[in-house]
Amino acid sequence: MTHPGLTTNSLSLHHHYFIPNYRSFSSQSQILLIPSFAKPKPKPFLRLTRRIIEPVQPRFIVSAVHQSEPERLPPPNAQKEDLLLKSQQQVSQLRNRVVFGLGIGISAGGIVLAGGWVFAAAIAAAVFAGAREYFELVRSRGITEGMTPPPRYVSRVCSVICALMPLLVMYLGHIDVSVASAAFVLAMALLVQRGSPRFAQLSSSIFGLFYCGYLPCFWVKLRCGLAVPALNTKLGATWPVLLGGQAHWTVGLVATLISISSIIAADTFAFLGGKTFGRTPLTSISPKKTWEGTFIGFCGCIVTSVVLSKVFSWPTSPLSAIGLGILTFFGSVFGDLTESMIKRDAGVKDSGSLIPGHGGVLDRADSYVFTGALAYSFIKTFLPFYGV
């Protein structure tokens, strides 16, 4: 079959050259090959074919090259740089944790030894910071979805009241009147607010008053209220007279040192034991805590309490030292889990960022919130003559 545009004379020359059928041209753009020994004058059909082929061929080649380019991969050192950056951040965080931890420990030891108004003022400052963190947690998105938080001015009033409570305990010697007065002031502040007061506002504020103000006051009662001298303590005999002499080493001072040291031992042994032997989760509130680590922390707390009772010669009965260690441990764990529950509902990892490498004040003081009350009640109730 001949093409309509080709005559019989033009087809007679086709046995010398290969001329593809114009219908066979596709997107792959076949190229006409004409032998070099023949240089015929281009026919109208060939000129038309070249005009069709040549514009198509460059566009196809560019498109093919573009599609065949491989995807750009990230530099081979990018992953190493990310790992190096993470390791540097971990080292920096660990360094801050150690430095500030030592600073806090040394400062706390000096404050405990000083006692009196120095100790009460330090507790008041910590209580104020902790109360501010607590009410910020209450106002967080995770908690406000299910309740109405108290107004900000009520939160500020409650934080100030919590900070004044340790000072009132130091001045008055008791805590009942101050707590009742604080609860009354707080309830009045909620009732006179604009809008309709909510029960959730009152309950969260009262719990904050109890958790951040009332319970820490027992540390003031423990350290400064038990003023009976621990006469059997050997350190008191060599204590400088300018610093108080033998009378400075009271039952309150010794009990405070033993309680704080037992809490530190419980946290440390529980952490190390959980890292080494931890298999069974303790509770969903704090997934990192395990039964194995908790048991090791329990043993470490009791051993520390018994050993320090021998060092300070107080309490004189080993059973009393074991009882004090048991109460200290359970108060520590319960305080830790309570703060973990609040943070979990709030959807945050730390209660604040006041202490670099440690988080907020509540993150460091959660184990101490309930322990002071338990230790003070145990000594006042179960130890005749305060264990001397």
Short mmCIF file of C-alpha atoms in Angstrom, two decimals:
data_model
loop_
_atom_site.label_atom_id
_atom_site.label_comp_id
_atom_site.label_asym_id
_atom_site.label_seq_id
_atom_site.Cartn_x
_atom_site.Cartn_y
_atom_site.Cartn_z
CA MET A 1 0.00 0.00 0.00
CA THR A 2 1.42 3.34 -1.00
CA HIS A 3 1.14 6.59 0.84
CA PRO A 4 -1.16 9.13 -0.76
CA GLY A 5 1.66 11.68 -0.90
CA LEU A 6 4.09 9.30 -2.71
CA THR A 7 4.11 8.66 -6.42
CA THR A 8 5.31 5.60 -8.27
CA ASN A 9 8.45 7.43 -9.37
CA SER A 10 9.41 8.30 -5.82
CA LEU A 11 8.93 4.71 -4.62
CA SER A 12 11.30 3.37 -7.26
CA LEU A 13 14.28 4.81 -5.36
CA HIS A 14 13.45 3.12 -2.05
CA HIS A 15 15.44 -0.03 -2.76
CA HIS A 16 18.65 1.98 -2.25
CA TYR A 17 17.75 3.35 1.24
CA PHE A 18 15.86 2.36 4.40
CA ILE A 19 12.88 4.63 4.84
CA PRO A 20 10.73 3.67 7.83
CA ASN A 21 7.00 3.87 7.67
CA TYR A 22 5.84 7.15 9.16
CA ARG A 23 3.13 5.29 11.08
CA SER A 24 5.77 3.32 13.04
CA PHE A 25 7.23 6.38 14.70
CA SER A 26 6.58 6.38 18.43
CA SER A 27 7.70 8.40 21.43
CA GLN A 28 11.08 6.67 21.22
CA SER A 29 11.81 8.72 18.08
CA GLN A 30 13.56 6.43 15.60
CA ILE A 31 16.21 8.22 13.54
CA LEU A 32 16.46 7.92 9.75
CA LEU A 33 19.77 6.48 8.59
CA ILE A 34 20.80 7.34 5.04
CA PRO A 35 23.97 5.77 3.63
CA SER A 36 26.82 8.22 3.12
CA PHE A 37 27.54 6.98 -0.43
CA ALA A 38 24.21 8.33 -1.57
CA LYS A 39 23.29 11.95 -1.24
CA PRO A 40 19.89 12.24 -2.78
CA LYS A 41 17.92 15.39 -2.71
CA PRO A 42 15.55 15.25 0.22
CA LYS A 43 12.08 14.36 -0.82
CA PRO A 44 9.05 16.23 0.52
CA PHE A 45 8.11 13.21 2.67
CA LEU A 46 11.58 13.09 4.28
CA ARG A 47 11.55 16.80 5.06
CA LEU A 48 8.12 16.41 6.64
CA THR A 49 9.31 13.41 8.66
CA ARG A 50 12.37 15.23 10.01
CA ARG A 51 10.24 18.16 11.05
CA ILE A 52 8.08 15.77 13.06
CA ILE A 53 10.94 13.75 14.60
CA GLU A 54 13.52 16.39 15.53
CA PRO A 55 11.33 18.50 17.83
CA VAL A 56 10.14 15.40 19.69
CA GLN A 57 13.52 13.77 20.24
CA PRO A 58 15.15 16.38 22.53
CA ARG A 59 12.10 16.59 24.77
CA PHE A 60 12.00 12.81 25.18
CA ILE A 61 15.71 12.59 26.01
CA VAL A 62 15.50 15.31 28.66
CA SER A 63 12.49 13.65 30.24
CA ALA A 64 14.19 10.26 30.27
CA VAL A 65 17.32 11.67 31.90
CA HIS A 66 15.23 13.44 34.53
CA GLN A 67 13.39 10.27 35.46
CA SER A 68 16.52 8.19 35.59
CA GLU A 69 18.27 10.44 38.13
CA PRO A 70 18.62 8.59 41.46
CA GLU A 71 17.10 10.05 44.60
CA ARG A 72 19.49 12.10 46.64
CA LEU A 73 20.55 10.27 49.77
CA PRO A 74 21.51 12.06 52.98
CA PRO A 75 25.21 12.55 53.54
CA PRO A 76 26.85 9.45 55.00
CA ASN A 77 27.95 11.38 58.10
CA ALA A 78 24.51 12.80 58.93
CA GLN A 79 23.55 9.85 61.14
CA LYS A 80 26.88 9.97 62.94
CA GLU A 81 26.44 13.68 63.57
CA ASP A 82 22.97 13.09 65.06
CA LEU A 83 24.32 10.38 67.37
CA LEU A 84 27.20 12.62 68.39
CA LEU A 85 24.81 15.50 69.13
CA LYS A 86 22.58 13.26 71.26
CA SER A 87 25.55 11.93 73.21
CA GLN A 88 26.79 15.47 73.84
CA GLN A 89 23.36 16.47 75.12
CA GLN A 90 23.27 13.47 77.45
CA VAL A 91 26.75 14.26 78.78
CA SER A 92 25.78 17.89 79.33
CA GLN A 93 22.59 16.88 81.13
CA LEU A 94 24.48 14.40 83.31
CA ARG A 95 27.08 17.05 84.15
CA ASN A 96 24.40 19.54 85.17
CA ARG A 97 22.66 16.85 87.17
CA VAL A 98 25.82 15.97 89.11
CA VAL A 99 26.95 19.56 89.67
CA PHE A 100 23.60 20.89 90.82
CA GLY A 101 22.91 17.71 92.78
CA LEU A 102 26.11 18.13 94.77
CA GLY A 103 25.39 21.81 95.28
CA ILE A 104 21.90 21.09 96.56
CA GLY A 105 23.14 18.28 98.81
CA ILE A 106 25.87 20.39 100.42
CA SER A 107 23.53 23.35 100.87
CA ALA A 108 20.80 21.15 102.35
CA GLY A 109 23.28 19.61 104.80
CA GLY A 110 24.35 23.04 106.01
CA ILE A 111 20.74 24.19 106.37
CA VAL A 112 19.80 21.09 108.37
CA LEU A 113 22.76 21.57 110.69
CA ALA A 114 21.92 25.24 111.17
CA GLY A 115 18.28 24.58 112.08
CA GLY A 116 16.08 27.29 113.56
CA TRP A 117 14.85 30.10 111.36
CA VAL A 118 17.39 29.26 108.65
CA PHE A 119 15.81 25.85 108.24
CA ALA A 120 12.27 27.24 108.39
CA ALA A 121 13.06 29.93 105.80
CA ALA A 122 14.60 27.36 103.44
CA ILE A 123 11.52 25.15 103.75
CA ALA A 124 9.29 28.17 103.10
CA ALA A 125 11.21 29.05 99.92
CA ALA A 126 11.01 25.48 98.65
CA VAL A 127 7.31 25.32 99.52
CA PHE A 128 6.57 28.53 97.60
CA ALA A 129 8.37 27.27 94.48
CA GLY A 130 6.69 23.87 94.75
CA ALA A 131 3.25 25.43 95.17
CA ARG A 132 3.73 27.56 92.05
CA GLU A 133 4.71 24.44 90.10
CA TYR A 134 1.71 22.54 91.44
CA PHE A 135 -0.81 25.15 90.32
CA GLU A 136 0.86 25.40 86.92
CA LEU A 137 0.35 21.64 86.61
CA VAL A 138 -3.29 22.06 87.59
CA ARG A 139 -3.69 24.65 84.84
CA SER A 140 -2.04 22.45 82.21
CA ARG A 141 -4.02 21.24 79.21
CA GLY A 142 -4.10 17.60 80.31
CA ILE A 143 -5.86 18.42 83.59
CA THR A 144 -8.03 21.34 82.47
CA GLU A 145 -9.78 19.11 79.92
CA GLY A 146 -11.63 17.40 82.75
CA MET A 147 -12.00 20.22 85.29
CA THR A 148 -11.99 23.96 85.78
CA PRO A 149 -8.74 25.20 87.36
CA PRO A 150 -8.79 27.86 90.07
CA PRO A 151 -8.21 31.45 88.97
CA ARG A 152 -4.65 32.69 88.87
CA TYR A 153 -5.09 35.09 91.77
CA VAL A 154 -6.34 32.20 93.91
CA SER A 155 -3.28 30.17 92.92
CA ARG A 156 -1.00 33.04 93.94
CA VAL A 157 -2.80 33.50 97.25
CA CYS A 158 -2.53 29.78 97.97
CA SER A 159 1.20 29.76 97.12
CA VAL A 160 1.84 32.64 99.53
CA ILE A 161 -0.18 30.93 102.27
CA CYS A 162 1.79 27.71 101.78
CA ALA A 163 5.05 29.63 102.11
CA LEU A 164 3.89 31.32 105.32
CA MET A 165 2.85 28.09 107.00
CA PRO A 166 6.39 26.82 107.87
CA LEU A 167 7.21 30.23 109.32
CA LEU A 168 4.03 30.21 111.41
CA VAL A 169 4.87 26.74 112.66
CA MET A 170 8.32 27.94 113.66
CA TYR A 171 6.84 30.94 115.46
CA LEU A 172 3.76 29.34 117.05
CA GLY A 173 5.08 25.82 117.52
CA HIS A 174 1.95 24.16 116.11
CA ILE A 175 0.19 23.96 112.78
CA ASP A 176 -3.52 23.37 113.39
CA VAL A 177 -4.63 26.99 113.70
CA SER A 178 -2.61 28.11 110.69
CA VAL A 179 -4.06 25.39 108.48
CA ALA A 180 -7.65 26.17 109.49
CA SER A 181 -7.07 29.87 108.89
CA ALA A 182 -5.47 29.22 105.52
CA ALA A 183 -8.35 27.00 104.40
CA PHE A 184 -10.86 29.68 105.40
CA VAL A 185 -9.01 32.41 103.48
CA LEU A 186 -8.73 30.17 100.43
CA ALA A 187 -12.43 29.27 100.47
CA MET A 188 -13.39 32.94 100.74
CA ALA A 189 -11.11 33.84 97.83
CA LEU A 190 -12.83 31.23 95.67
CA LEU A 191 -16.36 32.25 96.67
CA VAL A 192 -15.89 35.96 95.85
CA GLN A 193 -14.50 35.34 92.37
CA ARG A 194 -16.38 36.46 89.30
CA GLY A 195 -18.60 33.84 87.76
CA SER A 196 -19.79 30.60 89.31
CA PRO A 197 -17.30 28.86 91.61
CA ARG A 198 -16.66 25.20 90.86
CA PHE A 199 -16.15 22.38 93.31
CA ALA A 200 -13.13 21.24 91.27
CA GLN A 201 -11.53 24.62 91.93
CA LEU A 202 -12.03 24.27 95.66
CA SER A 203 -10.84 20.65 95.81
CA SER A 204 -7.69 21.25 93.77
CA SER A 205 -6.85 24.32 95.85
CA ILE A 206 -7.41 22.57 99.19
CA PHE A 207 -5.31 19.62 98.06
CA GLY A 208 -2.56 22.04 97.00
CA LEU A 209 -2.73 23.63 100.44
CA PHE A 210 -2.42 20.19 102.06
CA TYR A 211 0.19 18.78 99.66
CA CYS A 212 2.45 21.82 99.27
CA GLY A 213 1.93 23.60 102.60
CA TYR A 214 0.67 21.41 105.43
CA LEU A 215 2.79 18.29 104.91
CA PRO A 216 6.17 20.06 104.50
CA CYS A 217 5.58 21.84 107.80
CA PHE A 218 6.24 18.58 109.63
CA TRP A 219 9.88 18.85 108.65
CA VAL A 220 10.02 22.07 110.67
CA LYS A 221 8.34 20.31 113.59
CA LEU A 222 10.71 17.35 113.23
CA ARG A 223 13.91 19.41 113.06
CA CYS A 224 13.05 22.27 115.38
CA GLY A 225 10.25 20.89 117.55
CA LEU A 226 12.05 17.85 119.00
CA ALA A 227 14.55 19.87 121.00
CA VAL A 228 15.49 17.13 123.48
CA PRO A 229 19.29 16.63 123.41
CA ALA A 230 20.52 13.32 122.04
CA LEU A 231 23.01 12.83 124.85
CA ASN A 232 24.34 9.51 123.57
CA THR A 233 25.47 11.00 120.26
CA LYS A 234 29.27 10.94 120.15
CA LEU A 235 29.44 13.74 117.60
CA GLY A 236 27.86 16.10 120.11
CA ALA A 237 30.75 15.68 122.53
CA THR A 238 33.22 17.00 119.98
CA TRP A 239 30.98 19.66 118.47
CA PRO A 240 32.38 23.20 118.85
CA VAL A 241 30.91 25.21 121.69
CA LEU A 242 30.56 28.25 119.43
CA LEU A 243 28.20 26.20 117.25
CA GLY A 244 26.09 25.02 120.17
CA GLY A 245 28.13 22.21 121.66
CA GLN A 246 26.43 19.07 122.91
CA ALA A 247 23.05 20.79 123.14
CA HIS A 248 23.04 21.44 119.40
CA TRP A 249 22.68 17.73 118.67
CA THR A 250 19.03 17.25 119.47
CA VAL A 251 16.70 14.37 118.68
CA GLY A 252 15.22 16.52 115.93
CA LEU A 253 18.58 17.03 114.23
CA VAL A 254 19.52 13.34 114.40
CA ALA A 255 16.07 12.20 113.26
CA THR A 256 16.15 14.64 110.34
CA LEU A 257 19.59 13.47 109.22
CA ILE A 258 18.58 9.80 109.43
CA SER A 259 15.32 10.40 107.56
CA ILE A 260 16.93 12.39 104.74
CA SER A 261 19.80 9.92 104.39
CA SER A 262 17.35 6.99 104.30
CA ILE A 263 15.33 8.68 101.54
CA ILE A 264 18.47 9.25 99.47
CA ALA A 265 19.49 5.62 100.01
CA ALA A 266 16.03 4.36 99.03
CA ASP A 267 16.02 6.37 95.79
CA THR A 268 19.59 5.43 94.91
CA PHE A 269 19.26 1.70 95.59
CA ALA A 270 15.88 1.55 93.86
CA PHE A 271 17.32 3.22 90.76
CA LEU A 272 20.41 1.02 90.60
CA GLY A 273 18.46 -2.13 91.42
CA GLY A 274 15.83 -1.36 88.81
CA LYS A 275 18.46 -0.73 86.15
CA THR A 276 20.25 -3.98 86.94
CA PHE A 277 17.51 -6.43 87.92
CA GLY A 278 14.26 -4.66 87.02
CA ARG A 279 11.81 -6.86 85.10
CA THR A 280 8.33 -6.47 86.64
CA PRO A 281 6.66 -3.02 86.42
CA LEU A 282 5.47 -1.66 89.74
CA THR A 283 2.56 0.46 88.50
CA SER A 284 1.33 2.13 85.33
CA ILE A 285 1.66 5.54 86.99
CA SER A 286 5.43 5.31 86.78
CA PRO A 287 6.40 2.69 84.15
CA LYS A 288 10.13 2.90 84.92
CA LYS A 289 9.68 1.68 88.49
CA THR A 290 9.90 -2.07 89.05
CA TRP A 291 9.18 -4.42 91.92
CA GLU A 292 12.78 -5.58 91.93
CA GLY A 293 14.12 -2.04 92.21
CA THR A 294 11.55 -1.18 94.87
CA PHE A 295 12.54 -4.16 97.01
CA ILE A 296 16.24 -3.30 96.73
CA GLY A 297 15.43 0.30 97.66
CA PHE A 298 13.45 -0.96 100.65
CA CYS A 299 16.40 -3.00 101.89
CA GLY A 300 18.82 -0.12 101.32
CA CYS A 301 16.59 2.28 103.25
CA ILE A 302 16.33 0.00 106.29
CA VAL A 303 20.06 -0.78 106.31
CA THR A 304 20.88 2.94 106.15
CA SER A 305 18.52 3.70 109.01
CA VAL A 306 20.01 0.96 111.21
CA VAL A 307 23.62 1.90 110.43
CA LEU A 308 23.05 5.60 111.15
CA SER A 309 21.25 4.73 114.37
CA LYS A 310 24.47 3.02 115.46
CA VAL A 311 26.56 5.99 114.37
CA PHE A 312 24.44 8.56 116.22
CA SER A 313 23.47 6.19 119.06
CA TRP A 314 19.84 7.10 118.40
CA PRO A 315 17.37 5.52 118.59
CA THR A 316 18.76 3.12 121.11
CA SER A 317 16.57 0.20 119.99
CA PRO A 318 17.33 -1.48 116.63
CA LEU A 319 13.62 -2.24 116.22
CA SER A 320 12.88 1.48 116.44
CA ALA A 321 15.46 2.15 113.74
CA ILE A 322 13.89 -0.52 111.52
CA GLY A 323 10.42 0.94 112.08
CA LEU A 324 11.67 4.42 111.22
CA GLY A 325 13.29 3.06 108.06
CA ILE A 326 10.10 1.27 106.97
CA LEU A 327 7.94 4.37 107.41
CA THR A 328 10.53 6.49 105.66
CA PHE A 329 10.58 4.16 102.68
CA PHE A 330 6.80 3.97 102.24
CA GLY A 331 6.47 7.73 102.64
CA SER A 332 9.14 8.21 99.99
CA VAL A 333 7.51 5.84 97.49
CA PHE A 334 4.01 7.22 98.08
CA GLY A 335 5.18 10.80 97.59
CA ASP A 336 7.01 9.86 94.41
CA LEU A 337 3.99 8.08 92.95
CA THR A 338 1.65 10.92 93.90
CA GLU A 339 3.74 13.45 92.02
CA SER A 340 4.07 11.06 89.08
CA MET A 341 0.28 10.76 88.95
CA ILE A 342 -0.12 14.55 88.83
CA LYS A 343 2.47 14.90 86.07
CA ARG A 344 0.93 12.03 84.12
CA ASP A 345 -2.50 13.67 84.17
CA ALA A 346 -0.91 16.98 83.20
CA GLY A 347 0.92 15.33 80.30
CA VAL A 348 4.37 16.65 81.25
CA LYS A 349 7.67 15.00 82.06
CA ASP A 350 8.93 17.46 84.69
CA SER A 351 7.04 19.73 87.06
CA GLY A 352 9.31 22.63 86.13
CA SER A 353 12.78 23.66 84.98
CA LEU A 354 14.09 25.56 87.99
CA ILE A 355 16.92 23.10 88.69
CA PRO A 356 19.02 22.30 85.58
CA GLY A 357 19.32 18.57 85.03
CA HIS A 358 16.73 17.79 87.72
CA GLY A 359 13.54 19.51 86.60
CA GLY A 360 11.47 21.37 89.14
CA VAL A 361 11.32 21.53 92.93
CA LEU A 362 8.55 18.93 93.09
CA ASP A 363 10.68 16.55 91.01
CA ARG A 364 13.37 16.63 93.71
CA ALA A 365 11.19 16.99 96.80
CA ASP A 366 8.37 14.56 96.00
CA SER A 367 9.92 11.80 98.13
CA TYR A 368 10.12 14.15 101.13
CA VAL A 369 6.53 15.43 101.19
CA PHE A 370 4.94 12.64 103.27
CA THR A 371 8.09 11.41 105.00
CA GLY A 372 8.43 14.27 107.47
CA ALA A 373 4.90 13.74 108.80
CA LEU A 374 5.41 9.96 109.17
CA ALA A 375 8.77 10.33 110.93
CA TYR A 376 7.48 12.98 113.33
CA SER A 377 4.35 10.99 114.18
CA PHE A 378 6.36 7.80 114.71
CA ILE A 379 8.79 9.47 117.11
CA LYS A 380 6.08 11.31 119.06
CA THR A 381 3.75 8.31 119.29
CA PHE A 382 5.83 5.14 119.44
CA LEU A 383 9.18 6.14 120.94
CA PRO A 384 9.07 6.70 124.70
CA PHE A 385 11.23 9.65 125.69
CA TYR A 386 11.79 10.23 121.94
CA GLY A 387 13.99 7.15 121.76
CA VAL A 388 16.75 8.64 123.91
#
